[in-house]
XYZ file of C-alpha atoms in Angstrom:
720
model
C 0.000 0.000 0.000
C 1.450 3.341 -1.027
C 1.778 5.904 1.666
C 2.683 9.562 1.581
C 4.397 11.536 4.272
C 2.499 14.472 5.699
C 5.286 15.618 7.992
C 6.787 19.038 7.476
C 10.389 19.953 7.991
C 12.496 23.105 8.215
C 15.919 22.815 6.655
C 18.669 25.313 7.303
C 21.273 25.942 4.644
C 24.309 27.740 5.924
C 25.466 30.431 3.547
C 28.745 29.897 1.821
C 31.741 32.059 2.513
C 31.264 35.597 1.392
C 32.572 36.235 -2.039
C 34.999 39.054 -2.415
C 33.220 41.991 -3.895
C 34.862 43.623 -6.821
C 35.273 47.168 -5.620
C 36.761 50.010 -7.539
C 40.117 50.849 -6.009
C 41.195 54.414 -5.371
C 43.847 54.124 -8.052
C 41.341 52.867 -10.639
C 38.939 55.670 -9.766
C 41.759 58.205 -9.896
C 43.009 56.992 -13.278
C 39.564 56.696 -14.860
C 38.406 60.158 -13.879
C 41.598 62.069 -14.664
C 41.682 64.647 -17.408
C 45.169 63.701 -18.603
C 45.290 59.901 -18.791
C 48.992 59.790 -19.714
C 50.215 61.342 -16.479
C 47.449 59.951 -14.274
C 49.519 57.080 -12.871
C 52.426 59.394 -12.067
C 50.095 61.867 -10.392
C 48.463 59.129 -8.367
C 51.850 57.865 -7.204
C 52.887 61.385 -6.142
C 49.533 61.881 -4.426
C 49.937 58.581 -2.572
C 53.423 59.542 -1.392
C 52.239 62.887 -0.046
C 49.173 61.235 1.500
C 51.353 58.711 3.342
C 53.732 61.429 4.500
C 50.891 63.542 5.890
C 49.433 60.495 7.622
C 52.781 59.493 9.145
C 53.608 63.019 10.278
C 50.143 63.340 11.800
C 50.503 60.141 13.824
C 53.929 61.193 15.100
C 52.547 64.607 15.975
C 49.579 63.083 17.807
C 51.901 60.903 19.875
C 54.087 63.867 20.784
C 51.139 66.047 21.790
C 49.459 63.307 23.852
C 52.634 61.924 25.404
C 52.584 64.187 28.458
C 48.978 63.483 29.428
C 49.310 59.759 28.686
C 52.460 59.477 30.786
C 50.625 61.208 33.643
C 47.798 58.671 33.395
C 50.267 55.779 33.409
C 51.946 57.168 36.516
C 48.525 57.554 38.145
C 47.585 53.911 37.567
C 50.981 52.708 38.793
C 50.744 54.871 41.903
C 47.253 53.578 42.693
C 48.428 50.007 42.250
C 51.386 50.471 44.594
C 49.258 52.325 47.175
C 47.123 49.239 47.695
C 50.193 47.257 48.731
C 51.160 49.660 51.539
C 50.017 48.901 55.071
C 49.849 52.387 56.572
C 46.516 53.766 57.780
C 46.163 56.503 55.116
C 46.738 54.027 52.320
C 44.158 51.635 53.760
C 41.606 54.448 53.921
C 42.200 55.304 50.271
C 42.121 51.624 49.351
C 38.400 51.563 50.174
C 37.836 54.015 47.307
C 38.058 53.320 43.596
C 40.893 55.336 41.985
C 39.374 57.407 39.166
C 41.086 59.586 36.576
C 38.857 62.308 35.123
C 40.388 62.970 31.722
C 39.284 66.305 30.203
C 39.494 65.905 26.427
C 37.345 68.749 25.088
C 34.410 68.741 22.688
C 36.389 67.457 19.708
C 34.706 64.051 19.936
C 36.125 62.535 16.689
C 39.661 62.931 18.035
C 38.972 60.991 21.241
C 39.138 57.529 19.672
C 42.789 57.938 18.730
C 43.657 59.172 22.221
C 41.881 56.285 23.958
C 43.425 53.750 21.592
C 46.918 55.026 22.403
C 46.091 55.053 26.122
C 44.755 51.494 26.028
C 47.810 50.211 24.156
C 50.238 51.902 26.555
C 48.378 50.591 29.605
C 48.484 47.034 28.292
C 52.196 47.297 27.468
C 53.516 48.842 30.681
C 50.924 48.680 33.477
C 48.337 45.924 33.190
C 46.986 43.515 30.582
C 43.495 43.894 32.069
C 42.070 46.938 30.272
C 38.487 47.350 29.018
C 36.997 50.308 27.105
C 33.244 50.909 26.915
C 31.032 53.435 25.129
C 27.634 54.772 26.116
C 25.864 53.584 22.968
C 26.568 49.931 23.817
C 25.692 50.189 27.518
C 22.080 51.277 27.671
C 21.340 49.093 30.689
C 23.345 47.834 33.645
C 23.433 44.259 32.355
C 24.819 45.457 29.016
C 27.535 47.488 30.737
C 28.477 44.564 32.949
C 28.457 42.221 29.962
C 30.784 44.419 27.883
C 33.234 44.904 30.756
C 33.468 41.186 31.535
C 33.734 40.162 27.885
C 36.578 42.544 27.162
C 38.484 41.677 30.325
C 38.017 37.909 30.268
C 37.927 37.503 26.464
C 34.962 35.143 26.646
C 31.223 35.091 26.051
C 29.180 36.452 28.953
C 25.561 35.357 29.358
C 23.135 37.988 30.598
C 20.213 35.599 31.102
C 19.589 31.889 30.599
C 17.689 32.170 27.332
C 20.649 33.678 25.508
C 23.214 31.117 26.648
C 22.633 28.599 23.873
C 22.647 31.266 21.194
C 25.883 32.858 22.415
C 27.694 29.548 22.649
C 26.694 28.497 19.148
C 27.438 31.815 17.474
C 30.887 32.276 18.978
C 33.416 29.826 17.528
C 36.364 31.347 19.406
C 35.129 30.328 22.877
C 34.058 26.891 24.024
C 32.107 27.936 27.107
C 30.276 30.955 28.450
C 30.080 32.529 31.908
C 27.348 34.378 33.727
C 27.359 38.126 34.152
C 28.666 38.705 37.665
C 31.569 40.549 39.251
C 32.074 37.548 41.522
C 32.984 35.521 38.428
C 35.417 38.281 37.443
C 37.020 38.191 40.883
C 37.522 34.423 40.684
C 38.952 34.759 37.180
C 41.326 37.534 38.320
C 42.515 35.511 41.325
C 43.203 32.508 39.108
C 45.093 34.604 36.569
C 47.270 36.374 39.154
C 48.017 33.090 40.951
C 48.983 31.458 37.666
C 51.275 34.338 36.682
C 52.887 34.308 40.126
C 53.709 30.598 40.089
C 54.552 30.355 36.413
C 57.591 32.650 36.327
C 60.448 31.016 38.285
C 63.798 32.693 38.241
C 65.796 35.261 40.141
C 64.408 36.783 43.299
C 62.815 40.165 42.793
C 61.970 42.953 45.213
C 58.643 42.675 47.013
C 57.250 45.869 45.437
C 57.996 44.779 41.885
C 56.683 41.295 42.640
C 53.434 42.641 44.104
C 52.873 45.002 41.151
C 53.387 42.192 38.680
C 51.258 39.725 40.641
C 48.348 42.124 41.196
C 48.067 44.417 38.170
C 45.134 46.838 38.274
C 41.909 46.244 36.338
C 41.388 49.413 34.292
C 37.952 50.316 32.919
C 37.793 53.248 30.493
C 34.484 55.095 30.030
C 35.112 56.870 26.723
C 32.152 59.274 26.745
C 30.956 59.808 30.295
C 28.256 62.341 29.354
C 26.511 59.772 27.165
C 26.021 57.166 29.898
C 22.726 56.757 31.710
C 23.377 58.246 35.178
C 21.374 55.509 36.894
C 23.314 52.767 35.115
C 26.627 54.382 36.042
C 25.601 54.813 39.689
C 24.545 51.181 40.039
C 27.735 49.964 38.403
C 29.926 52.011 40.763
C 27.964 50.802 43.796
C 28.422 47.176 42.735
C 32.133 47.629 42.031
C 32.690 49.228 45.425
C 31.539 45.978 47.058
C 34.380 44.061 45.372
C 37.198 46.609 45.751
C 38.943 44.438 48.377
C 39.107 41.516 45.929
C 39.520 43.401 42.650
C 42.014 46.311 42.200
C 39.753 48.436 39.998
C 40.762 51.732 38.392
C 38.355 53.939 36.406
C 39.185 56.439 33.678
C 36.390 58.861 32.758
C 36.578 60.540 29.363
C 34.879 63.924 29.769
C 34.197 66.298 26.883
C 32.586 69.241 28.676
C 33.366 70.067 32.304
C 34.525 68.326 35.511
C 31.196 69.276 37.077
C 29.661 66.559 34.888
C 30.643 64.027 37.553
C 28.772 65.992 40.227
C 25.692 66.282 38.025
C 25.617 62.574 37.167
C 26.649 61.075 40.498
C 25.170 61.926 43.905
C 27.483 62.369 46.861
C 26.753 58.863 48.145
C 28.227 57.463 44.916
C 30.969 60.008 44.155
C 32.334 59.536 47.707
C 33.237 55.984 46.668
C 35.659 57.378 44.060
C 39.102 58.885 44.598
C 39.061 61.324 41.662
C 42.077 63.044 40.155
C 41.719 65.516 37.292
C 43.821 65.398 34.106
C 43.675 68.111 31.429
C 44.648 67.290 27.860
C 45.935 69.753 25.288
C 43.167 71.994 23.952
C 41.980 71.442 20.406
C 42.982 75.001 19.452
C 46.576 74.371 20.518
C 46.439 71.040 18.717
C 45.256 72.710 15.503
C 47.924 75.399 15.755
C 50.611 72.717 16.027
C 49.195 70.742 13.087
C 49.082 73.835 10.865
C 52.602 74.793 11.892
C 54.046 71.328 11.168
C 52.010 70.224 8.127
C 51.026 73.404 6.268
C 53.534 76.111 7.186
C 56.501 74.099 6.004
C 58.511 73.816 2.822
C 58.993 70.046 3.235
C 55.539 69.342 1.742
C 55.180 70.702 -1.778
C 51.376 70.690 -1.760
C 49.830 73.972 -0.572
C 46.403 75.465 0.078
C 45.372 78.927 -1.000
C 43.682 81.354 1.382
C 40.052 80.505 0.565
C 40.538 76.751 0.998
C 42.341 77.387 4.297
C 39.421 79.507 5.479
C 36.945 76.738 4.575
C 38.899 74.097 6.530
C 39.376 76.371 9.541
C 35.717 77.418 9.380
C 34.583 73.787 9.442
C 36.864 73.215 12.429
C 35.671 76.255 14.384
C 31.943 76.076 13.661
C 31.267 72.334 13.448
C 33.232 69.866 15.572
C 36.649 71.256 16.636
C 38.082 68.022 15.269
C 41.728 68.084 14.206
C 41.229 64.628 12.717
C 38.513 65.943 10.391
C 40.695 68.948 9.552
C 43.409 66.572 8.359
C 40.812 64.616 6.383
C 39.860 67.876 4.677
C 43.523 68.486 3.894
C 43.806 65.008 2.372
C 40.616 65.597 0.381
C 42.075 68.786 -1.069
C 45.270 66.875 -1.879
C 43.349 64.188 -3.765
C 41.220 66.724 -5.633
C 44.296 68.734 -6.648
C 46.149 65.793 -8.155
C 42.942 64.488 -9.731
C 41.865 67.732 -11.404
C 45.192 69.442 -12.174
C 47.260 67.689 -14.912
C 50.262 69.877 -14.076
C 50.353 68.518 -10.504
C 53.113 66.162 -11.718
C 55.368 69.097 -10.840
C 54.038 69.236 -7.248
C 56.784 67.225 -5.570
C 60.348 67.556 -4.320
C 62.596 69.820 -6.342
C 64.766 67.148 -7.977
C 61.790 65.023 -8.970
C 59.900 68.083 -10.201
C 62.812 69.175 -12.398
C 62.944 65.689 -13.878
C 59.198 65.710 -14.514
C 59.498 69.012 -16.383
C 61.650 67.320 -19.006
C 58.990 64.598 -19.388
C 56.085 66.990 -19.987
C 53.959 66.204 -23.018
C 52.858 68.696 -25.649
C 49.335 69.088 -24.148
C 50.800 69.833 -20.724
C 53.166 72.418 -22.175
C 50.175 74.091 -23.775
C 48.429 74.014 -20.381
C 51.417 75.812 -18.852
C 51.090 78.530 -21.483
C 47.448 78.978 -20.484
C 48.150 79.444 -16.782
C 47.292 82.997 -15.602
C 50.501 83.287 -13.586
C 52.602 82.224 -16.566
C 50.807 84.703 -18.836
C 51.680 87.504 -16.417
C 55.287 86.302 -16.438
C 55.392 86.304 -20.252
C 53.979 89.831 -20.444
C 56.937 91.132 -18.409
C 59.489 89.662 -20.840
C 60.933 91.189 -23.982
C 59.234 90.658 -27.342
C 61.619 87.969 -28.631
C 61.522 86.093 -25.343
C 57.717 86.122 -25.449
C 57.799 84.533 -28.894
C 60.230 81.840 -27.744
C 58.154 80.994 -24.686
C 54.977 80.631 -26.715
C 56.454 78.665 -29.646
C 59.614 76.816 -28.587
C 58.848 73.790 -26.372
C 62.454 73.034 -25.447
C 63.036 76.632 -24.365
C 59.821 76.530 -22.373
C 61.036 73.444 -20.489
C 64.284 75.189 -19.569
C 62.415 78.246 -18.306
C 59.954 76.063 -16.373
C 62.826 74.326 -14.609
C 64.120 77.668 -13.405
C 60.632 78.797 -12.386
C 60.122 75.590 -10.368
C 63.459 76.217 -8.617
C 62.364 79.779 -7.822
C 59.036 78.532 -6.465
C 60.797 76.157 -4.063
C 63.173 78.948 -2.989
C 60.161 81.199 -2.419
C 58.686 78.678 0.030
C 62.013 78.202 1.837
C 62.246 81.959 2.407
C 58.540 82.621 3.021
C 57.950 80.532 6.132
C 60.956 81.694 8.236
C 60.102 85.367 7.594
C 56.437 84.641 8.338
C 57.429 83.190 11.720
C 59.708 86.146 12.444
C 56.928 88.639 11.711
C 54.517 86.650 13.863
C 57.056 86.613 16.705
C 57.328 90.402 16.592
C 53.588 91.121 16.389
C 51.851 88.336 18.341
C 52.643 89.899 21.721
C 51.362 93.362 20.806
C 48.153 94.688 22.393
C 44.930 93.912 20.472
C 46.879 91.628 18.106
C 46.783 93.822 14.957
C 47.983 90.929 12.757
C 46.315 88.148 14.720
C 47.290 86.117 17.731
C 47.717 82.846 15.807
C 50.207 82.443 12.985
C 47.463 81.048 10.724
C 45.725 84.449 10.837
C 48.885 86.199 9.672
C 49.375 83.519 7.006
C 45.880 84.164 5.626
C 46.612 87.900 5.438
C 49.832 87.220 3.523
C 48.027 84.861 1.122
C 45.387 87.487 0.334
C 47.549 90.497 -0.604
C 50.766 92.367 0.116
C 50.875 92.370 3.890
C 53.049 95.515 4.065
C 50.226 97.494 2.410
C 47.822 96.477 5.168
C 46.880 99.136 7.727
C 47.154 96.579 10.519
C 50.757 95.894 9.509
C 51.632 99.579 9.625
C 50.005 100.027 13.024
C 51.816 96.908 14.265
C 55.196 98.312 13.239
C 54.387 101.557 15.064
C 53.613 99.574 18.192
C 56.874 97.634 17.850
C 58.720 100.981 17.880
C 57.227 101.668 21.300
C 58.699 98.516 22.852
C 61.391 98.825 25.470
C 64.940 97.824 24.686
C 64.757 94.548 26.629
C 61.513 93.443 24.945
C 62.758 94.314 21.461
C 66.078 92.540 21.955
C 64.270 89.460 23.267
C 61.988 89.335 20.196
C 64.906 89.815 17.806
C 66.758 86.988 19.568
C 63.767 84.706 18.877
C 63.938 85.737 15.216
C 67.601 84.720 15.187
C 66.658 81.288 16.507
C 64.061 80.920 13.757
C 66.491 81.888 10.996
C 69.110 79.485 12.329
C 66.842 76.574 11.357
C 66.711 77.649 7.703
C 69.217 76.405 5.131
C 68.435 78.999 2.485
C 71.305 81.263 1.401
C 69.193 84.406 1.698
C 68.095 83.422 5.181
C 71.718 82.805 6.213
C 72.668 86.289 4.986
C 69.705 87.747 6.872
C 70.818 85.852 9.971
C 74.283 87.394 9.819
C 72.877 90.925 9.542
C 70.392 90.360 12.362
C 73.120 89.010 14.657
C 75.190 92.144 13.954
C 72.225 94.326 14.923
C 71.777 92.362 18.141
C 75.454 92.756 18.979
C 75.135 96.522 18.545
C 72.061 96.548 20.793
C 73.978 94.816 23.542
C 76.780 97.364 23.330
C 74.437 100.275 23.885
C 74.010 101.862 27.292
C 71.150 104.153 26.482
C 69.626 104.547 29.898
C 71.519 107.705 30.937
C 71.560 109.218 27.452
C 67.807 108.913 26.992
C 66.961 110.301 30.428
C 69.286 113.315 30.108
C 68.032 114.117 26.605
C 64.394 113.908 27.582
C 64.901 115.939 30.758
C 66.831 118.663 28.954
C 64.282 119.078 26.163
C 61.047 118.676 28.122
C 61.761 119.887 31.667
C 61.647 123.625 30.947
C 58.367 123.573 28.934
C 56.732 121.501 31.645
C 57.647 124.138 34.247
C 56.289 126.877 32.011
C 53.007 124.992 31.621
C 52.587 124.915 35.369
C 53.147 128.678 35.689
C 51.036 129.999 32.805
C 47.272 129.613 32.690
C 46.479 131.900 29.740
C 44.966 129.951 26.810
C 47.083 131.735 24.165
C 50.297 131.145 26.077
C 49.330 127.488 26.654
C 48.780 126.925 22.937
C 52.045 128.648 22.086
C 53.965 126.533 24.589
C 52.464 123.290 23.266
C 53.473 124.229 19.716
C 57.009 124.921 20.879
C 57.136 121.536 22.593
C 55.987 119.826 19.412
C 58.611 121.622 17.319
C 61.326 120.803 19.824
C 60.427 117.118 19.711
C 60.593 117.091 15.917
C 63.940 118.834 15.909
C 65.232 116.682 18.746
C 68.155 114.539 17.829
C 67.403 110.819 18.016
C 69.259 108.811 20.594
C 71.585 105.930 19.537
C 68.998 103.406 20.704
C 66.258 105.002 18.595
C 68.510 105.075 15.536
C 69.425 101.421 15.981
C 65.799 100.459 16.648
C 64.663 102.169 13.448
C 67.439 100.451 11.532
C 66.395 97.032 12.863
C 62.733 97.575 12.040
C 63.618 98.843 8.581
C 65.644 95.663 8.071
C 62.649 93.538 9.117
C 60.375 95.565 6.844
C 62.683 94.938 3.867
C 62.654 91.203 4.595
C 58.855 91.234 4.675
C 58.618 93.089 1.356
C 61.153 90.753 -0.249
C 59.779 87.380 0.875
C 56.133 87.687 1.988
C 54.544 88.493 -1.339
C 51.371 86.461 -2.101
C 51.881 83.106 -3.905
C 49.812 84.391 -6.856
C 52.768 86.617 -7.690
C 54.937 83.549 -8.352
C 54.886 81.999 -11.861
C 53.537 78.414 -11.980
C 52.145 78.632 -8.456
C 49.060 76.732 -9.723
C 50.999 73.455 -9.863
C 51.342 73.412 -6.046
C 48.383 75.429 -4.756
C 44.865 74.039 -4.597
C 42.264 76.792 -4.952
C 38.824 75.177 -5.412
C 37.227 76.148 -2.129
C 33.726 75.403 -3.472
C 34.620 71.729 -4.025
C 36.003 71.348 -0.518
C 32.987 73.102 0.992
C 30.600 70.875 -0.964
C 32.328 67.716 0.294
C 32.750 68.769 3.920
C 29.565 70.785 4.511
C 27.062 68.135 3.523
C 23.502 69.240 2.663
C 21.399 66.092 3.172
C 18.090 67.745 2.293
C 19.387 68.875 -1.089
C 20.776 65.415 -1.814
C 17.529 63.702 -0.782
C 15.433 66.048 -2.907
C 17.733 65.516 -5.878
C 17.445 61.733 -5.486
C 13.668 61.816 -5.204
C 13.162 64.281 -8.046
C 15.672 62.714 -10.419
C 16.511 59.122 -9.432
C 18.482 58.699 -12.658
C 21.164 60.986 -11.202
C 22.113 58.269 -8.691
C 20.812 55.018 -10.189
C 22.010 55.676 -13.785
C 19.150 53.609 -15.200
C 18.089 54.666 -18.696
C 14.462 53.781 -18.007
C 14.381 56.498 -15.322
C 15.209 59.321 -17.719
C 12.432 61.893 -17.938
C 11.882 65.445 -18.979
C 12.006 68.225 -16.426
C 8.953 68.321 -14.219
C 7.582 64.928 -15.269
C 7.389 61.657 -13.352
C 8.897 58.533 -14.857
C 6.535 55.577 -14.693
C 9.413 53.262 -13.816
C 10.620 55.375 -10.886
C 10.610 53.901 -7.350
C 7.383 54.282 -5.392
C 8.778 56.926 -3.045
C 9.913 59.052 -6.009
C 6.437 58.895 -7.584
C 4.770 59.784 -4.286
C 7.236 62.631 -3.715
C 6.703 64.162 -7.157
C 2.928 63.954 -6.753
C 3.024 65.582 -3.332
C 4.868 68.567 -4.822
C 1.702 69.359 -6.800
C -0.396 69.639 -3.631
C -0.930 72.455 -1.197
C -0.447 72.632 2.551
C -2.861 69.754 3.250
C -2.843 66.613 1.083
C -5.885 64.370 0.715
C -4.635 60.812 1.099
C -7.352 59.318 -1.127
C -6.636 61.724 -3.986
C -2.925 61.083 -3.538
C -3.526 57.323 -3.701
C -5.641 57.660 -6.859
C -2.946 59.698 -8.605
C -0.260 57.244 -7.507
C -2.320 54.280 -8.786
C -2.785 55.952 -12.160
C 0.959 56.429 -12.627
C 1.787 52.877 -11.525
C -0.848 51.296 -13.782
C 0.515 53.252 -16.740
C 3.964 51.884 -15.935
C 2.610 48.334 -15.999
C 1.189 48.859 -19.488
C -2.485 48.435 -18.615
C -5.096 49.683 -21.040
C -6.575 52.978 -19.803
C -9.955 52.079 -21.373
C -10.317 48.789 -19.494
C -12.835 48.355 -16.660
C -10.239 47.599 -13.978
C -7.991 50.540 -14.839
C -7.745 52.909 -11.877
C -8.820 50.381 -9.270
C -6.425 50.002 -6.358
C -5.620 46.489 -5.267
C -4.043 45.476 -1.971
C -0.495 45.355 -3.342
C -0.587 48.890 -4.721
C -2.256 50.071 -1.530
C 0.552 48.574 0.557
C 3.214 50.060 -1.710
C 1.603 53.481 -1.395
C 1.426 53.223 2.397
C 5.094 52.302 2.537
C 6.053 55.263 0.287
C 4.025 57.667 2.449
C 5.625 56.266 5.618
C 9.098 56.767 4.153
C 8.277 60.374 3.238
C 7.037 60.940 6.780
C 10.236 59.427 8.167
C 12.324 61.764 5.985
C 10.359 64.765 7.264
C 8.445 65.812 4.158
C 4.956 65.252 5.618
C 3.284 64.705 8.984
C -0.155 63.697 10.225
C -2.520 66.489 11.179
C -5.479 66.758 13.572
C -7.349 69.199 11.338
C -8.558 66.441 9.016
C -8.143 62.760 9.704
C -7.801 61.768 6.050
C -5.195 64.431 5.284
C -1.483 64.917 5.935
C 0.361 68.207 6.223
C 3.174 69.113 3.883
C 6.343 70.324 5.635
C 8.793 71.358 2.902
C 8.557 73.982 0.209
C 10.846 74.877 -2.647
C 12.933 72.715 -4.928
C 16.547 71.575 -4.760
């Protein structure tokens, strides 16, 4: 007798290993989109070299800037660990508290990850292998916080409740067993680990302090973003940890972005009294930015440069968005990539020897591009008639001239930055900072126009003349130290002259000469002013005083001071001209501030409206092409609903909207408009329409209204 099975089964097919997706590499994208395909590979290689150099220099700079605060934190954790081993009464009293470092990092949140990563690595290398870092977004409840801490310390799966145990064990191939979420389990694990490390390292006898520190390393828990944690969760966690402090040498590190008072606001006194808090202040983001600009931008070692407008965009994004130095560097790298991608002549933006070699390899189209550069046209106009003809017709002669111009451009940068620093040294300490307090402000002024024609420069030089001898000599000595770092011939000559001026300053003894001269010329008029009260006589006396001051012979100090300032002024006029005055400056300077602003200052509403109005712009599907103002029948449902809602007023009738949507969709399916069923809405189309309306509501284009139950209110007006 034939039988048939009526049983049902569910079969699970494990997916195969993920196939490697074929993604377009940066090099392929760079080469495909370049204007000059012949030099694209060379430009990409140069861009990659500069990119790597900027990245390496940034990492070294970050380590140097954070080294002081990180070393202080390491000393703090070591000190807390050794304090627990002491037997005196004060140490025992402090041992009942949890040592806590409140690390003030500032509001530049994107930069914190790099700091905490460096801190975690250094703690594991030199203090303790037991370090766990947690973030607020993954610790919404106490059990989640406890779970993350135990998992990262014990490197195992932690079960929060019984129903998740089987799932965690099966989905984690790296661990064979799981443990329950409890600090008692952590204490047992820590005791076993410290006992094992103590008995497993036989050898020479060590001092008791070193042995105790190695046998009982602290357990460090880092809270990266303290402000983001639920205060109740944090309070409960601290209360629980305080019960195990005698068995577990805990140490907390709080990452704080705003103010130390955050701890008082989040933790009541009954909880904060369980912590022994010490405050640590990191370098401010403004100081960090100033150092980055000084080391990466205001240097002749990197050939790539930014013009004034691009610099203002990057600094504006930093000051008005996130204070993130990391994002500032990303903007710098973006400008670097855009420059080498869009400028065919960027093959000359490299070190001098390589640039001179690349000049000889320039193709005919690139030579024609050089002739079209505005800076080169200005250079040609200043030449004699025959030279102009040779530059515009003879390619070999043009290459020779370009080599010399590239050399001059590199010399310009070598002379520009030392003089810029000297001028900033002289003017940054003046009242009201006429040329800016930061060197980047002075740099922007120099990029815009001739700085010596600026009224602020002239007022600054007048204020410098009013400085005392000691202050002026001190500032000039700093200028000498700056020039000593330069290897340029012109800077060495300037250094010699400035040292001679300083030597003459030191030989002067102007104190007695100045006092006697001033007393002799001013004492008698002052006495006359006190005697005479007549208005005519007072005016006459004041005029005589003014004439006497004009005719007064300058003292040796004043003569030497004027000579020194005139020397500085000549250096400024010789070396701080704007880069636009240099021929071929376009090969090194990136000037498209609009492109950088468009990439960094994202406008999500404009992008969303563009995608909904013209889906072909992103999807590149020929069936989505349509004339302006029309709706493509093949467009996604949300695009059709969006275009139809643009034709409505403030309130939209949902039924009318559904009817219009159904008409467009049926036309896309090729149904006959004269048929009986045309225009009828089935369940599928109804569901698709509801989903499209829900997505528009989620994006913020519409909202429900209480005025009419079958209507929605429109929230946006105007096109892209």
